[in-house]
mmCIF file of C-alpha atoms in Angstrom:
data_model
loop_
_atom_site.group_PDB
_atom_site.id
_atom_site.type_symbol
_atom_site.label_atom_id
_atom_site.label_comp_id
_atom_site.label_asym_id
_atom_site.label_seq_id
_atom_site.Cartn_x
_atom_site.Cartn_y
_atom_site.Cartn_z
ATOM 1 C CA MET F 1 41.197 -50.942 -12.444
ATOM 2 C CA ARG F 2 41.926 -53.456 -14.559
ATOM 3 C CA GLN F 3 38.929 -55.662 -16.418
ATOM 4 C CA GLY F 4 38.641 -57.953 -18.655
ATOM 5 C CA SER F 5 37.029 -57.507 -22.057
ATOM 6 C CA GLY F 6 33.955 -54.750 -22.172
ATOM 7 C CA GLY F 7 34.399 -54.927 -18.216
ATOM 8 C CA ARG F 8 35.606 -51.021 -18.904
ATOM 9 C CA GLY F 9 32.641 -49.336 -19.870
ATOM 10 C CA ALA F 10 30.552 -51.707 -17.316
ATOM 11 C CA ALA F 11 33.134 -49.714 -14.802
ATOM 12 C CA ILE F 12 32.007 -46.085 -16.053
ATOM 13 C CA ARG F 13 28.896 -46.758 -15.975
ATOM 14 C CA PHE F 14 29.161 -47.790 -12.552
ATOM 15 C CA ARG F 15 31.107 -45.104 -11.445
ATOM 16 C CA ALA F 16 28.903 -41.576 -13.759
ATOM 17 C CA ALA F 17 25.362 -43.410 -12.762
ATOM 18 C CA GLY F 18 27.117 -42.974 -9.021
ATOM 19 C CA VAL F 19 28.039 -39.765 -9.802
ATOM 20 C CA VAL F 20 24.607 -39.160 -11.056
ATOM 21 C CA VAL F 21 23.170 -40.376 -7.735
ATOM 22 C CA LEU F 22 24.617 -38.865 -5.647
ATOM 23 C CA ALA F 23 24.803 -35.638 -6.559
ATOM 24 C CA ALA F 24 20.376 -36.014 -6.705
ATOM 25 C CA HIS F 25 21.177 -37.337 -3.150
ATOM 26 C CA LEU F 26 23.084 -34.437 -2.518
ATOM 27 C CA LEU F 27 20.882 -31.981 -3.843
ATOM 28 C CA VAL F 28 17.755 -33.291 -1.571
ATOM 29 C CA VAL F 29 20.048 -33.504 1.553
ATOM 30 C CA ALA F 30 20.787 -29.884 1.254
ATOM 31 C CA TRP F 31 16.606 -29.068 0.710
ATOM 32 C CA ILE F 32 16.305 -30.857 3.686
ATOM 33 C CA THR F 33 18.585 -29.957 5.992
ATOM 34 C CA LEU F 34 19.413 -25.540 4.604
ATOM 35 C CA ARG F 35 16.650 -24.791 3.837
ATOM 36 C CA PRO F 36 14.930 -21.745 5.854
ATOM 37 C CA LEU F 37 11.916 -23.008 8.844
ATOM 38 C CA ASP F 38 9.193 -20.654 9.493
ATOM 39 C CA VAL F 39 9.007 -21.630 13.699
ATOM 40 C CA PRO F 40 7.802 -19.529 16.415
ATOM 41 C CA TRP F 41 10.529 -19.818 18.331
ATOM 42 C CA VAL F 42 13.853 -22.202 17.812
ATOM 43 C CA SER F 43 15.710 -25.004 20.964
ATOM 44 C CA ALA F 44 18.824 -24.182 22.151
ATOM 45 C CA ALA F 45 22.091 -25.636 20.198
ATOM 46 C CA ASN F 46 22.908 -29.016 21.600
ATOM 47 C CA LEU F 47 26.911 -29.310 22.059
ATOM 48 C CA GLU F 48 26.548 -32.017 24.341
ATOM 49 C CA PRO F 49 27.265 -35.289 22.586
ATOM 50 C CA LEU F 50 24.280 -37.968 23.217
ATOM 51 C CA ALA F 51 22.625 -35.251 25.125
ATOM 52 C CA GLY F 52 19.447 -35.151 22.816
ATOM 53 C CA ILE F 53 19.890 -38.689 21.552
ATOM 54 C CA ARG F 54 18.960 -38.968 25.663
ATOM 55 C CA ALA F 55 16.032 -36.964 25.356
ATOM 56 C CA ASP F 56 14.796 -38.374 22.502
ATOM 57 C CA LEU F 57 14.889 -41.923 23.987
ATOM 58 C CA GLU F 58 12.607 -39.912 26.954
ATOM 59 C CA ARG F 59 9.853 -38.904 24.854
ATOM 60 C CA GLY F 60 9.127 -42.382 23.381
ATOM 61 C CA PRO F 61 10.599 -44.927 21.603
ATOM 62 C CA GLU F 62 7.402 -43.933 18.432
ATOM 63 C CA GLN F 63 9.935 -40.306 18.289
ATOM 64 C CA ALA F 64 13.123 -42.088 19.422
ATOM 65 C CA ALA F 65 12.993 -43.977 16.719
ATOM 66 C CA ARG F 66 11.343 -41.454 13.814
ATOM 67 C CA GLN F 67 14.639 -38.943 15.721
ATOM 68 C CA ILE F 68 16.858 -41.467 15.768
ATOM 69 C CA GLY F 69 16.253 -42.893 12.278
ATOM 70 C CA GLY F 70 15.775 -39.925 9.799
ATOM 71 C CA ALA F 71 19.250 -39.415 11.201
ATOM 72 C CA LEU F 72 20.527 -42.607 10.942
ATOM 73 C CA LEU F 73 19.025 -42.474 7.412
ATOM 74 C CA LEU F 74 20.030 -38.907 6.110
ATOM 75 C CA LEU F 75 23.755 -39.714 4.803
ATOM 76 C CA ALA F 76 23.848 -42.985 4.707
ATOM 77 C CA PRO F 77 22.905 -44.164 0.749
ATOM 78 C CA LEU F 78 26.175 -42.148 1.082
ATOM 79 C CA GLY F 79 27.810 -45.413 2.092
ATOM 80 C CA VAL F 80 27.163 -47.207 -0.668
ATOM 81 C CA LEU F 81 27.707 -43.238 -3.075
ATOM 82 C CA LEU F 82 30.635 -42.441 -2.806
ATOM 83 C CA PRO F 83 32.284 -45.861 -3.285
ATOM 84 C CA LEU F 84 30.265 -46.251 -6.248
ATOM 85 C CA ALA F 85 31.262 -42.644 -8.432
ATOM 86 C CA GLY F 86 34.929 -43.680 -6.528
ATOM 87 C CA GLY F 87 34.840 -47.673 -9.151
ATOM 88 C CA ARG F 88 37.014 -48.752 -8.288
ATOM 89 C CA LEU F 89 37.075 -52.750 -6.642
ATOM 90 C CA ASP F 90 40.478 -53.305 -5.245
ATOM 91 C CA VAL F 91 41.052 -51.514 -2.574
ATOM 92 C CA SER F 92 41.120 -52.731 1.072
ATOM 93 C CA PRO F 93 38.139 -52.651 2.902
ATOM 94 C CA LEU F 94 39.164 -51.255 5.675
ATOM 95 C CA ALA F 95 41.032 -48.525 3.898
ATOM 96 C CA SER F 96 37.359 -47.218 2.151
ATOM 97 C CA LEU F 97 35.401 -47.923 5.556
ATOM 98 C CA ALA F 98 37.542 -45.534 6.891
ATOM 99 C CA ARG F 99 37.327 -42.779 3.479
ATOM 100 C CA THR F 100 33.274 -43.211 3.186
ATOM 101 C CA VAL F 101 33.717 -42.484 6.426
ATOM 102 C CA ALA F 102 35.817 -40.332 7.048
ATOM 103 C CA ALA F 103 33.789 -37.780 3.877
ATOM 104 C CA GLY F 104 30.387 -38.270 5.678
ATOM 105 C CA ALA F 105 31.405 -37.227 8.718
ATOM 106 C CA LEU F 106 33.071 -34.187 6.931
ATOM 107 C CA LEU F 107 29.643 -33.820 5.095
ATOM 108 C CA SER F 108 28.042 -34.066 8.522
ATOM 109 C CA LEU F 109 29.969 -30.665 9.694
ATOM 110 C CA GLY F 110 29.998 -28.784 6.977
ATOM 111 C CA ILE F 111 26.118 -29.181 6.901
ATOM 112 C CA GLU F 112 25.837 -28.993 10.849
ATOM 113 C CA LEU F 113 28.199 -25.408 10.668
ATOM 114 C CA LEU F 114 25.434 -23.894 7.911
ATOM 115 C CA GLN F 115 22.578 -24.366 9.545
ATOM 116 C CA THR F 116 23.831 -22.222 11.880
ATOM 117 C CA GLY F 117 22.825 -19.557 9.522
ATOM 118 C CA VAL F 118 19.557 -20.367 8.318
ATOM 119 C CA PRO F 119 16.852 -19.249 10.310
ATOM 120 C CA GLY F 120 14.973 -21.847 11.556
ATOM 121 C CA GLN F 121 17.536 -25.075 12.022
ATOM 122 C CA VAL F 122 19.833 -25.373 14.742
ATOM 123 C CA VAL F 123 22.974 -27.805 15.459
ATOM 124 C CA ASP F 124 23.787 -30.289 16.577
ATOM 125 C CA VAL F 125 26.362 -32.295 17.912
ATOM 126 C CA ASP F 126 24.056 -35.356 18.063
ATOM 127 C CA SER F 127 22.993 -35.371 14.473
ATOM 128 C CA LEU F 128 26.944 -35.444 13.046
ATOM 129 C CA LEU F 129 27.731 -38.209 15.383
ATOM 130 C CA LEU F 130 24.181 -40.067 14.026
ATOM 131 C CA ASN F 131 24.080 -39.064 9.978
ATOM 132 C CA THR F 132 28.156 -40.831 10.155
ATOM 133 C CA LEU F 133 27.044 -44.150 12.000
ATOM 134 C CA GLY F 134 24.601 -44.431 8.851
ATOM 135 C CA VAL F 135 26.949 -43.866 6.782
ATOM 136 C CA ALA F 136 29.404 -46.303 8.619
ATOM 137 C CA LEU F 137 26.509 -48.412 9.367
ATOM 138 C CA ALA F 138 25.645 -48.400 5.445
ATOM 139 C CA HIS F 139 28.598 -48.755 4.115
ATOM 140 C CA VAL F 140 29.625 -52.133 6.279
ATOM 141 C CA ALA F 141 26.322 -53.778 4.770
ATOM 142 C CA VAL F 142 26.717 -53.198 1.309
ATOM 143 C CA VAL F 143 30.076 -51.927 -0.109
ATOM 144 C CA PRO F 144 32.362 -54.948 0.362
ATOM 145 C CA ALA F 145 29.182 -57.477 -0.864
ATOM 146 C CA ALA F 146 28.697 -55.887 -4.098
ATOM 147 C CA ARG F 147 32.759 -54.736 -4.626
ATOM 148 C CA ALA F 148 32.999 -59.166 -4.202
ATOM 149 C CA ARG F 149 30.058 -59.895 -6.836
ATOM 150 C CA LEU F 150 31.992 -56.971 -9.359
ATOM 151 C CA ARG F 151 34.988 -58.637 -8.713
ATOM 152 C CA ARG F 152 33.679 -61.563 -10.118
ATOM 153 C CA ARG F 153 31.681 -60.819 -13.032
ATOM 154 C CA SER F 154 34.634 -58.670 -14.789
ATOM 155 C CA SER F 155 36.945 -61.124 -14.107
ATOM 156 C CA PRO F 156 37.781 -63.432 -16.864
ATOM 157 C CA ARG F 157 35.807 -67.220 -16.879
ATOM 158 C CA PRO F 158 38.289 -69.779 -17.349
ATOM 159 C CA ARG F 159 37.144 -71.492 -20.223
ATOM 160 C CA ALA F 160 35.710 -75.226 -19.139
ATOM 161 C CA THR F 161 37.459 -77.548 -22.481
ATOM 162 C CA ARG F 162 39.520 -75.692 -24.638
ATOM 163 C CA LEU F 163 39.190 -75.797 -28.475
ATOM 164 C CA ARG F 164 42.518 -77.243 -29.504
ATOM 165 C CA GLU F 165 44.389 -79.041 -27.415
ATOM 166 C CA GLU F 166 48.222 -76.736 -28.328
ATOM 167 C CA ALA F 167 51.377 -79.208 -28.603
ATOM 168 C CA PRO F 168 54.547 -78.184 -27.678
ATOM 169 C CA GLN F 169 56.068 -76.600 -30.537
ATOM 170 C CA GLY F 170 59.915 -78.075 -29.460
ATOM 171 C CA SER F 171 63.006 -76.118 -28.414
ATOM 172 C CA THR F 172 63.681 -72.383 -29.543
ATOM 173 C CA PRO F 173 65.772 -72.226 -32.313
ATOM 174 C CA LYS F 174 69.076 -70.805 -31.840
ATOM 175 C CA ILE F 175 70.911 -68.651 -34.941
ATOM 176 C CA PRO F 176 74.119 -68.688 -35.636
ATOM 177 C CA ARG F 177 76.644 -65.781 -33.955
ATOM 178 C CA VAL F 178 77.784 -63.463 -37.593
ATOM 179 C CA GLY F 179 81.000 -62.811 -37.657
ATOM 180 C CA VAL F 180 80.957 -58.415 -38.017
ATOM 181 C CA ALA F 181 83.472 -56.947 -41.145
ATOM 182 C CA PRO F 182 85.689 -54.959 -39.904
#
């Protein structure tokens, strides 16, 4: 990542801010998803893809929006925070999306697996799908435009007018060969 003068310090600040906000977000996600719940009964684990989403849609639009929207938004900030913490400006958009979505999917899978040991929490494969989709949507919506803007800001700007016109200095002087003494 090569940047203009002063760009390196800005990149380090962006990266540090990304790491701090990422850590804070992960702590909040862990608190929301891994704290024990005191409930009178727990439903069975949902291991059939899209079954939970269909059930939410059958409960009505308000309930569906709350459940599906919550699952989409839970890990969506990772779609922006992971590339920000990575600090790269010149990277393939497709590779960045693939890396970010894979990391989001693995994190969501880890949360779902950890929930098996938490009282009151239930494993739901639809949460895994929706969390991953939320990461992908946030990444696509924000990261390419933000990187393009940061690349424009960090690249050196051409001068509109030169202060002094540089005159050609002529040909390079030739040095005569000097013989080597025996």
